[in-house]
């Protein structure tokens, strides 16, 4: 079978034997896998969770159909369409025991430390089955939508952490794919107005297409002033930073209302820093700053139900689709500002 595997330097297509499963594992025929910014970062810089041995199949945002189940596996059956939460916790620590495998200090990551979804057949590791990482898809969800369960669930996690309430003014900084998915989740969650800040013109247009109420360019006027004007001087109730820029984090805090909540959603690249720590702004305005990464199984399940509601224009986030054979082209496309989510189909 065909697989796209990382050898420590490059992501290359290779022929591999179809994985054999033991009695506690299951085999999935992958239908669609989405390219994440993390995949691009791994190709460019590597990742601390890479095993360093042999090649690893990347891809942690994917969906498929179960085609074989070991006789020691309960709950899963052949023919089921599923998604897999990619972080497999140790199952023993405080975070795992509280249902937060994504925060386990020793989690193993499907698509980084364990072979992932950029391949025709994916073997579900037994620990992933035992820990409940495999979730059946409700009916009526297209594979390309299901493949976005993981990234969308991280938006759900961020907005839950911010306590987003009906009627909130929401500011989203960055209109890449994650900014756009945060935008649609905020609208779904009841935001009265969603304000998007973005410097790249193509992405400003995208934000408009996806229903942003205001699209601002922070290089024209200070963002804080623009947000104050829109919110009648109040500031945003919730601000989400979906751009990997230190300065954007500072702008987000200063654009946030008294008792507002800020989420640092995007990972900052190594060496990227915030120039100033706005201690007194936080102090006088009682602003809550949160950060989130990944999502729990509960977030995953709820996100699938939200997708199944059909109320998000999620399939429109997929701007490009390629067969797995054209992985190089797909990666190139995913790096371009004109694309949002790029899907490969093994
Ligand atoms: Zn991802
Ligand atoms: Zn753990």
mmCIF file of C-alpha atoms and ligand atoms in Angstrom:
data_model
loop_
_atom_site.group_PDB
_atom_site.id
_atom_site.type_symbol
_atom_site.label_atom_id
_atom_site.label_comp_id
_atom_site.label_asym_id
_atom_site.label_seq_id
_atom_site.Cartn_x
_atom_site.Cartn_y
_atom_site.Cartn_z
ATOM 1 C CA UNK A 1 0.000 0.000 0.000
ATOM 2 C CA UNK A 2 1.000 3.637 -0.446
ATOM 3 C CA UNK A 3 2.027 5.775 2.556
ATOM 4 C CA UNK A 4 3.515 9.260 3.027
ATOM 5 C CA UNK A 5 6.197 8.890 5.686
ATOM 6 C CA UNK A 6 8.681 11.289 7.275
ATOM 7 C CA UNK A 7 12.289 10.124 7.393
ATOM 8 C CA UNK A 8 13.661 12.907 9.591
ATOM 9 C CA UNK A 9 14.254 15.219 6.635
ATOM 10 C CA UNK A 10 11.462 14.796 4.140
ATOM 11 C CA UNK A 11 7.947 13.485 3.733
ATOM 12 C CA UNK A 12 8.165 10.842 0.995
ATOM 13 C CA UNK A 13 5.794 8.397 -0.606
ATOM 14 C CA UNK A 14 6.738 4.795 0.021
ATOM 15 C CA UNK A 15 5.300 1.345 -0.610
ATOM 16 C CA UNK A 16 4.629 -0.519 2.606
ATOM 17 C CA UNK A 17 2.983 -3.844 3.336
ATOM 18 C CA UNK A 18 -0.605 -3.490 4.538
ATOM 19 C CA UNK A 19 -0.391 -3.508 8.385
ATOM 20 C CA UNK A 20 -1.214 -6.785 10.134
ATOM 21 C CA UNK A 21 -3.312 -6.494 13.266
ATOM 22 C CA UNK A 22 -3.198 -8.527 16.463
ATOM 23 C CA UNK A 23 -6.324 -9.489 18.415
ATOM 24 C CA UNK A 24 -6.443 -6.166 20.289
ATOM 25 C CA UNK A 25 -6.081 -3.912 17.254
ATOM 26 C CA UNK A 26 -8.242 -2.851 14.309
ATOM 27 C CA UNK A 27 -7.563 -1.840 10.714
ATOM 28 C CA UNK A 28 -9.020 1.229 9.027
ATOM 29 C CA UNK A 29 -9.282 1.999 5.316
ATOM 30 C CA UNK A 30 -8.499 5.719 5.305
ATOM 31 C CA UNK A 31 -10.989 7.805 3.296
ATOM 32 C CA UNK A 32 -9.718 11.346 3.814
ATOM 33 C CA UNK A 33 -6.826 12.950 5.692
ATOM 34 C CA UNK A 34 -6.303 16.659 6.178
ATOM 35 C CA UNK A 35 -2.943 18.429 6.183
ATOM 36 C CA UNK A 36 -2.320 20.382 9.381
ATOM 37 C CA UNK A 37 0.105 23.224 9.977
ATOM 38 C CA UNK A 38 1.785 20.824 12.419
ATOM 39 C CA UNK A 39 2.565 18.471 9.496
ATOM 40 C CA UNK A 40 4.245 21.342 7.656
ATOM 41 C CA UNK A 41 6.165 22.257 10.801
ATOM 42 C CA UNK A 42 7.345 18.649 11.216
ATOM 43 C CA UNK A 43 8.618 18.611 7.627
ATOM 44 C CA UNK A 44 10.458 21.913 8.254
ATOM 45 C CA UNK A 45 11.723 21.508 11.815
ATOM 46 C CA UNK A 46 11.013 17.968 13.057
ATOM 47 C CA UNK A 47 9.065 17.349 16.285
ATOM 48 C CA UNK A 48 9.999 16.366 19.828
ATOM 49 C CA UNK A 49 7.581 13.426 19.735
ATOM 50 C CA UNK A 50 9.126 11.791 16.644
ATOM 51 C CA UNK A 51 10.533 8.375 17.522
ATOM 52 C CA UNK A 52 13.740 8.959 15.541
ATOM 53 C CA UNK A 53 13.652 5.348 14.305
ATOM 54 C CA UNK A 54 12.851 4.530 10.685
ATOM 55 C CA UNK A 55 10.096 6.459 8.957
ATOM 56 C CA UNK A 56 6.784 7.618 10.439
ATOM 57 C CA UNK A 57 3.552 8.084 8.526
ATOM 58 C CA UNK A 58 2.279 11.587 9.308
ATOM 59 C CA UNK A 59 -1.356 12.722 9.371
ATOM 60 C CA UNK A 60 -3.403 13.140 12.559
ATOM 61 C CA UNK A 61 -6.616 14.586 11.075
ATOM 62 C CA UNK A 62 -8.328 11.752 9.233
ATOM 63 C CA UNK A 63 -11.298 9.471 8.918
ATOM 64 C CA UNK A 64 -11.975 6.033 7.513
ATOM 65 C CA UNK A 65 -13.928 2.806 7.660
ATOM 66 C CA UNK A 66 -13.031 -0.116 9.917
ATOM 67 C CA UNK A 67 -12.301 -3.122 7.704
ATOM 68 C CA UNK A 68 -10.879 -5.594 10.213
ATOM 69 C CA UNK A 69 -11.251 -5.987 13.981
ATOM 70 C CA UNK A 70 -9.214 -8.225 16.278
ATOM 71 C CA UNK A 71 -11.301 -10.777 18.197
ATOM 72 C CA UNK A 72 -10.174 -9.233 21.496
ATOM 73 C CA UNK A 73 -11.651 -5.823 20.659
ATOM 74 C CA UNK A 74 -14.986 -4.800 22.130
ATOM 75 C CA UNK A 75 -17.184 -1.935 20.946
ATOM 76 C CA UNK A 76 -15.763 -1.631 17.413
ATOM 77 C CA UNK A 77 -17.078 -3.465 14.398
ATOM 78 C CA UNK A 78 -16.322 -3.879 10.726
ATOM 79 C CA UNK A 79 -17.997 -1.340 8.482
ATOM 80 C CA UNK A 80 -18.046 1.453 11.083
ATOM 81 C CA UNK A 81 -16.990 4.923 9.937
ATOM 82 C CA UNK A 82 -14.744 6.427 12.577
ATOM 83 C CA UNK A 83 -12.396 9.238 13.540
ATOM 84 C CA UNK A 84 -9.487 8.884 15.938
ATOM 85 C CA UNK A 85 -8.483 11.439 18.575
ATOM 86 C CA UNK A 86 -4.733 11.539 17.913
ATOM 87 C CA UNK A 87 -3.258 11.916 21.399
ATOM 88 C CA UNK A 88 -3.053 8.573 23.172
ATOM 89 C CA UNK A 89 -2.497 9.143 26.884
ATOM 90 C CA UNK A 90 -0.651 6.881 29.324
ATOM 91 C CA UNK A 91 -3.992 6.036 30.964
ATOM 92 C CA UNK A 92 -2.562 6.352 34.474
ATOM 93 C CA UNK A 93 -1.773 9.998 35.252
ATOM 94 C CA UNK A 94 -4.133 12.604 36.763
ATOM 95 C CA UNK A 95 -4.895 14.132 33.354
ATOM 96 C CA UNK A 96 -5.710 10.778 31.744
ATOM 97 C CA UNK A 97 -7.836 9.691 34.690
ATOM 98 C CA UNK A 98 -9.817 12.927 34.410
ATOM 99 C CA UNK A 99 -10.503 12.257 30.719
ATOM 100 C CA UNK A 100 -7.930 14.710 29.395
ATOM 101 C CA UNK A 101 -5.590 12.441 27.452
ATOM 102 C CA UNK A 102 -4.528 15.384 25.302
ATOM 103 C CA UNK A 103 -2.898 16.914 28.384
ATOM 104 C CA UNK A 104 -1.064 13.743 29.449
ATOM 105 C CA UNK A 105 2.636 14.591 29.882
ATOM 106 C CA UNK A 106 3.536 11.238 28.288
ATOM 107 C CA UNK A 107 0.995 11.035 25.488
ATOM 108 C CA UNK A 108 1.895 9.313 22.239
ATOM 109 C CA UNK A 109 0.735 11.132 19.142
ATOM 110 C CA UNK A 110 -0.812 9.364 16.168
ATOM 111 C CA UNK A 111 0.720 10.868 13.045
ATOM 112 C CA UNK A 112 3.883 11.941 14.909
ATOM 113 C CA UNK A 113 5.186 9.242 17.252
ATOM 114 C CA UNK A 114 2.873 6.503 15.904
ATOM 115 C CA UNK A 115 2.016 5.997 12.195
ATOM 116 C CA UNK A 116 -0.879 8.245 11.175
ATOM 117 C CA UNK A 117 -3.434 8.677 8.418
ATOM 118 C CA UNK A 118 -1.468 9.566 5.271
ATOM 119 C CA UNK A 119 -1.692 5.930 4.144
ATOM 120 C CA UNK A 120 -4.196 3.547 2.637
ATOM 121 C CA UNK A 121 -4.648 1.378 5.722
ATOM 122 C CA UNK A 122 -4.176 2.635 9.266
ATOM 123 C CA UNK A 123 -3.690 0.235 12.157
ATOM 124 C CA UNK A 124 -5.381 1.505 15.336
ATOM 125 C CA UNK A 125 -3.027 0.781 18.239
ATOM 126 C CA UNK A 126 -4.569 -1.235 21.072
ATOM 127 C CA UNK A 127 -4.011 1.579 23.629
ATOM 128 C CA UNK A 128 -5.972 3.991 21.427
ATOM 129 C CA UNK A 129 -8.890 1.546 21.396
ATOM 130 C CA UNK A 130 -8.689 0.956 25.156
ATOM 131 C CA UNK A 131 -8.525 4.671 26.006
ATOM 132 C CA UNK A 132 -11.562 5.505 23.875
ATOM 133 C CA UNK A 133 -9.720 7.491 21.194
ATOM 134 C CA UNK A 134 -11.799 5.871 18.449
ATOM 135 C CA UNK A 135 -15.144 7.580 17.934
ATOM 136 C CA UNK A 136 -17.893 6.428 15.554
ATOM 137 C CA UNK A 137 -19.204 9.094 13.182
ATOM 138 C CA UNK A 138 -22.895 10.027 13.296
ATOM 139 C CA UNK A 139 -24.729 9.559 10.001
ATOM 140 C CA UNK A 140 -24.763 12.214 7.326
ATOM 141 C CA UNK A 141 -21.213 13.530 7.692
ATOM 142 C CA UNK A 142 -19.045 13.561 4.562
ATOM 143 C CA UNK A 143 -15.508 12.139 4.880
ATOM 144 C CA UNK A 144 -13.920 15.529 4.197
ATOM 145 C CA UNK A 145 -15.937 17.047 7.046
ATOM 146 C CA UNK A 146 -15.157 14.145 9.371
ATOM 147 C CA UNK A 147 -11.449 14.613 8.625
ATOM 148 C CA UNK A 148 -11.750 18.080 10.191
ATOM 149 C CA UNK A 149 -13.131 16.795 13.498
ATOM 150 C CA UNK A 150 -9.750 17.100 15.207
ATOM 151 C CA UNK A 151 -8.941 20.704 14.244
ATOM 152 C CA UNK A 152 -12.534 21.807 14.853
ATOM 153 C CA UNK A 153 -12.522 20.119 18.262
ATOM 154 C CA UNK A 154 -9.491 22.220 19.232
ATOM 155 C CA UNK A 155 -11.591 25.343 18.462
ATOM 156 C CA UNK A 156 -14.370 23.910 20.618
ATOM 157 C CA UNK A 157 -11.839 23.421 23.425
ATOM 158 C CA UNK A 158 -10.546 27.006 23.072
ATOM 159 C CA UNK A 159 -14.006 28.552 23.148
ATOM 160 C CA UNK A 160 -15.092 26.411 26.083
ATOM 161 C CA UNK A 161 -11.954 27.532 27.948
ATOM 162 C CA UNK A 162 -12.954 31.152 27.225
ATOM 163 C CA UNK A 163 -16.497 30.612 28.472
ATOM 164 C CA UNK A 164 -17.924 32.018 25.240
ATOM 165 C CA UNK A 165 -21.492 33.154 25.898
ATOM 166 C CA UNK A 166 -24.425 34.023 23.679
ATOM 167 C CA UNK A 167 -24.200 37.703 22.758
ATOM 168 C CA UNK A 168 -20.425 38.009 23.164
ATOM 169 C CA UNK A 169 -18.325 40.175 20.896
ATOM 170 C CA UNK A 170 -15.608 37.824 19.653
ATOM 171 C CA UNK A 171 -12.274 38.904 18.185
ATOM 172 C CA UNK A 172 -10.281 36.392 16.164
ATOM 173 C CA UNK A 173 -6.756 37.276 15.137
ATOM 174 C CA UNK A 174 -5.629 35.389 12.042
ATOM 175 C CA UNK A 175 -7.824 34.088 9.219
ATOM 176 C CA UNK A 176 -5.904 30.991 8.213
ATOM 177 C CA UNK A 177 -7.799 27.685 8.355
ATOM 178 C CA UNK A 178 -7.845 27.657 12.161
ATOM 179 C CA UNK A 179 -8.990 31.282 12.343
ATOM 180 C CA UNK A 180 -11.815 30.476 9.930
ATOM 181 C CA UNK A 181 -12.854 27.394 11.913
ATOM 182 C CA UNK A 182 -12.782 29.463 15.117
ATOM 183 C CA UNK A 183 -14.941 32.028 13.333
ATOM 184 C CA UNK A 184 -17.601 29.484 12.394
ATOM 185 C CA UNK A 185 -17.532 27.907 15.852
ATOM 186 C CA UNK A 186 -17.950 31.345 17.509
ATOM 187 C CA UNK A 187 -20.954 32.109 15.313
ATOM 188 C CA UNK A 188 -22.399 28.689 16.122
ATOM 189 C CA UNK A 189 -21.783 29.371 19.820
ATOM 190 C CA UNK A 190 -23.874 32.539 19.735
ATOM 191 C CA UNK A 191 -21.402 35.409 19.252
ATOM 192 C CA UNK A 192 -23.312 38.607 18.467
ATOM 193 C CA UNK A 193 -20.501 39.906 16.258
ATOM 194 C CA UNK A 194 -17.293 38.275 15.119
ATOM 195 C CA UNK A 195 -14.419 40.624 14.352
ATOM 196 C CA UNK A 196 -11.489 39.178 12.404
ATOM 197 C CA UNK A 197 -8.068 40.798 12.289
ATOM 198 C CA UNK A 198 -5.847 39.740 9.398
ATOM 199 C CA UNK A 199 -2.970 41.287 7.461
ATOM 200 C CA UNK A 200 -3.083 39.173 4.278
ATOM 201 C CA UNK A 201 -5.583 40.365 1.689
ATOM 202 C CA UNK A 202 -6.601 36.918 0.376
ATOM 203 C CA UNK A 203 -7.341 35.837 3.916
ATOM 204 C CA UNK A 204 -9.302 38.989 4.688
ATOM 205 C CA UNK A 205 -11.560 38.049 1.773
ATOM 206 C CA UNK A 206 -11.933 34.512 3.123
ATOM 207 C CA UNK A 207 -13.027 35.840 6.500
ATOM 208 C CA UNK A 208 -15.709 37.902 4.769
ATOM 209 C CA UNK A 209 -16.887 34.885 2.770
ATOM 210 C CA UNK A 210 -17.257 32.906 5.990
ATOM 211 C CA UNK A 211 -19.423 35.559 7.577
ATOM 212 C CA UNK A 212 -17.116 37.725 9.686
ATOM 213 C CA UNK A 213 -19.073 40.837 10.698
ATOM 214 C CA UNK A 214 -15.959 43.025 10.588
ATOM 215 C CA UNK A 215 -12.614 42.332 8.952
ATOM 216 C CA UNK A 216 -9.842 44.598 10.203
ATOM 217 C CA UNK A 217 -6.292 45.205 9.060
ATOM 218 C CA UNK A 218 -4.170 45.777 12.197
ATOM 219 C CA UNK A 219 -1.468 47.503 10.150
ATOM 220 C CA UNK A 220 -3.834 50.349 9.166
ATOM 221 C CA UNK A 221 -4.805 51.507 12.672
ATOM 222 C CA UNK A 222 -4.001 50.038 16.084
ATOM 223 C CA UNK A 223 -6.253 47.006 16.528
ATOM 224 C CA UNK A 224 -7.275 48.034 20.021
ATOM 225 C CA UNK A 225 -8.744 51.318 18.714
ATOM 226 C CA UNK A 226 -10.594 49.619 15.861
ATOM 227 C CA UNK A 227 -12.103 47.032 18.214
ATOM 228 C CA UNK A 228 -13.088 49.715 20.736
ATOM 229 C CA UNK A 229 -14.933 51.619 18.051
ATOM 230 C CA UNK A 230 -16.912 48.550 16.955
ATOM 231 C CA UNK A 231 -17.730 47.479 20.503
ATOM 232 C CA UNK A 232 -18.766 50.981 21.660
ATOM 233 C CA UNK A 233 -15.656 51.298 23.780
ATOM 234 C CA UNK A 234 -16.054 47.974 25.557
ATOM 235 C CA UNK A 235 -13.512 45.756 23.841
ATOM 236 C CA UNK A 236 -14.020 42.128 22.810
ATOM 237 C CA UNK A 237 -15.565 39.765 25.350
ATOM 238 C CA UNK A 238 -13.535 36.893 23.928
ATOM 239 C CA UNK A 239 -10.315 37.199 21.901
ATOM 240 C CA UNK A 240 -8.718 34.209 20.207
ATOM 241 C CA UNK A 241 -5.215 34.399 18.770
ATOM 242 C CA UNK A 242 -5.050 32.029 15.802
ATOM 243 C CA UNK A 243 -1.880 33.560 14.349
ATOM 244 C CA UNK A 244 1.626 32.426 15.373
ATOM 245 C CA UNK A 245 2.757 35.946 16.236
ATOM 246 C CA UNK A 246 3.814 37.224 19.668
ATOM 247 C CA UNK A 247 2.673 40.768 18.944
ATOM 248 C CA UNK A 248 -0.801 39.468 18.099
ATOM 249 C CA UNK A 249 -1.073 38.011 21.604
ATOM 250 C CA UNK A 250 -0.347 41.435 23.059
ATOM 251 C CA UNK A 251 -2.851 43.087 20.704
ATOM 252 C CA UNK A 252 -5.465 40.531 21.735
ATOM 253 C CA UNK A 253 -5.067 41.280 25.437
ATOM 254 C CA UNK A 254 -5.277 45.034 24.882
ATOM 255 C CA UNK A 255 -8.368 44.670 22.676
ATOM 256 C CA UNK A 256 -10.241 42.667 25.319
ATOM 257 C CA UNK A 257 -13.017 44.010 27.556
ATOM 258 C CA UNK A 258 -13.044 44.194 31.342
ATOM 259 C CA UNK A 259 -13.531 40.623 32.569
ATOM 260 C CA UNK A 260 -12.977 39.446 28.998
ATOM 261 C CA UNK A 261 -11.238 36.192 28.137
ATOM 262 C CA UNK A 262 -8.265 35.675 25.844
ATOM 263 C CA UNK A 263 -7.105 32.409 24.316
ATOM 264 C CA UNK A 264 -3.624 31.792 22.939
ATOM 265 C CA UNK A 265 -4.680 29.235 20.355
ATOM 266 C CA UNK A 266 -1.757 29.197 17.909
ATOM 267 C CA UNK A 267 1.650 27.834 18.870
ATOM 268 C CA UNK A 268 4.390 30.470 18.626
ATOM 269 C CA UNK A 269 7.445 29.441 16.610
ATOM 270 C CA UNK A 270 10.659 29.014 18.577
ATOM 271 C CA UNK A 271 12.255 32.383 19.271
ATOM 272 C CA UNK A 272 9.013 34.320 18.706
ATOM 273 C CA UNK A 273 8.333 36.457 21.755
ATOM 274 C CA UNK A 274 5.952 39.056 23.150
ATOM 275 C CA UNK A 275 7.737 42.408 23.450
ATOM 276 C CA UNK A 276 6.000 43.519 26.595
ATOM 277 C CA UNK A 277 3.983 41.813 29.317
ATOM 278 C CA UNK A 278 0.839 43.918 29.887
ATOM 279 C CA UNK A 279 0.703 43.415 33.653
ATOM 280 C CA UNK A 280 -1.300 46.496 34.511
ATOM 281 C CA UNK A 281 -3.784 46.007 31.690
ATOM 282 C CA UNK A 282 -4.537 42.543 33.064
ATOM 283 C CA UNK A 283 -4.543 43.872 36.622
ATOM 284 C CA UNK A 284 -6.923 46.783 36.114
ATOM 285 C CA UNK A 285 -9.229 45.044 33.660
ATOM 286 C CA UNK A 286 -9.409 41.594 35.237
ATOM 287 C CA UNK A 287 -8.736 39.962 31.884
ATOM 288 C CA UNK A 288 -8.445 36.176 31.922
ATOM 289 C CA UNK A 289 -5.758 34.729 29.666
ATOM 290 C CA UNK A 290 -6.032 31.072 28.705
ATOM 291 C CA UNK A 291 -4.146 28.818 26.345
ATOM 292 C CA UNK A 292 -5.349 25.562 24.839
ATOM 293 C CA UNK A 293 -3.817 22.855 22.724
ATOM 294 C CA UNK A 294 -5.558 19.777 21.367
ATOM 295 C CA UNK A 295 -8.902 18.512 22.628
ATOM 296 C CA UNK A 296 -10.360 15.833 24.870
ATOM 297 C CA UNK A 297 -12.492 12.888 23.807
ATOM 298 C CA UNK A 298 -15.547 14.754 25.088
ATOM 299 C CA UNK A 299 -14.706 17.748 22.877
ATOM 300 C CA UNK A 300 -14.311 15.308 19.998
ATOM 301 C CA UNK A 301 -17.704 13.692 20.499
ATOM 302 C CA UNK A 302 -19.498 17.029 20.879
ATOM 303 C CA UNK A 303 -17.721 18.432 17.830
ATOM 304 C CA UNK A 304 -18.943 15.482 15.757
ATOM 305 C CA UNK A 305 -22.493 16.202 16.895
ATOM 306 C CA UNK A 306 -22.052 19.856 15.929
ATOM 307 C CA UNK A 307 -20.797 18.812 12.476
ATOM 308 C CA UNK A 308 -23.764 16.440 12.150
ATOM 309 C CA UNK A 309 -26.143 19.341 12.873
ATOM 310 C CA UNK A 310 -25.224 20.619 9.401
ATOM 311 C CA UNK A 311 -25.133 24.196 10.668
ATOM 312 C CA UNK A 312 -21.456 24.851 9.925
ATOM 313 C CA UNK A 313 -20.240 25.436 6.345
ATOM 314 C CA UNK A 314 -17.405 23.034 7.162
ATOM 315 C CA UNK A 315 -16.983 21.400 3.762
ATOM 316 C CA UNK A 316 -16.236 24.865 2.324
ATOM 317 C CA UNK A 317 -13.115 25.011 4.497
ATOM 318 C CA UNK A 318 -11.701 22.261 2.292
ATOM 319 C CA UNK A 319 -10.345 24.281 -0.621
ATOM 320 C CA UNK A 320 -8.276 21.544 -2.263
ATOM 321 C CA UNK A 321 -8.281 17.759 -2.573
ATOM 322 C CA UNK A 322 -5.541 15.499 -3.931
ATOM 323 C CA UNK A 323 -4.970 11.780 -4.284
ATOM 324 C CA UNK A 324 -2.261 10.539 -1.886
ATOM 325 C CA UNK A 325 0.023 9.992 -4.908
ATOM 326 C CA UNK A 326 0.215 13.802 -5.216
ATOM 327 C CA UNK A 327 1.308 14.422 -1.618
ATOM 328 C CA UNK A 328 4.072 16.850 -2.669
ATOM 329 C CA UNK A 329 1.627 19.049 -4.566
ATOM 330 C CA UNK A 330 -0.817 18.848 -1.654
ATOM 331 C CA UNK A 331 1.863 20.011 0.807
ATOM 332 C CA UNK A 332 2.848 22.893 -1.463
ATOM 333 C CA UNK A 333 -0.782 23.938 -1.748
ATOM 334 C CA UNK A 334 -1.251 23.794 2.029
ATOM 335 C CA UNK A 335 1.564 26.342 2.416
ATOM 336 C CA UNK A 336 -0.188 28.903 0.227
ATOM 337 C CA UNK A 337 -2.292 31.755 1.607
ATOM 338 C CA UNK A 338 -4.978 31.064 -0.986
ATOM 339 C CA UNK A 339 -5.759 27.623 0.479
ATOM 340 C CA UNK A 340 -7.504 26.734 3.721
ATOM 341 C CA UNK A 341 -7.673 23.001 4.419
ATOM 342 C CA UNK A 342 -6.092 20.582 1.953
ATOM 343 C CA UNK A 343 -7.309 16.979 1.962
ATOM 344 C CA UNK A 344 -5.531 13.922 0.602
ATOM 345 C CA UNK A 345 -7.388 10.771 -0.317
ATOM 346 C CA UNK A 346 -5.414 7.532 -0.117
HETATM 347 ZN ZN1 LIG B 1 -3.615 19.319 13.496
HETATM 348 ZN ZN1 LIG B 2 -1.409 10.187 31.153
#
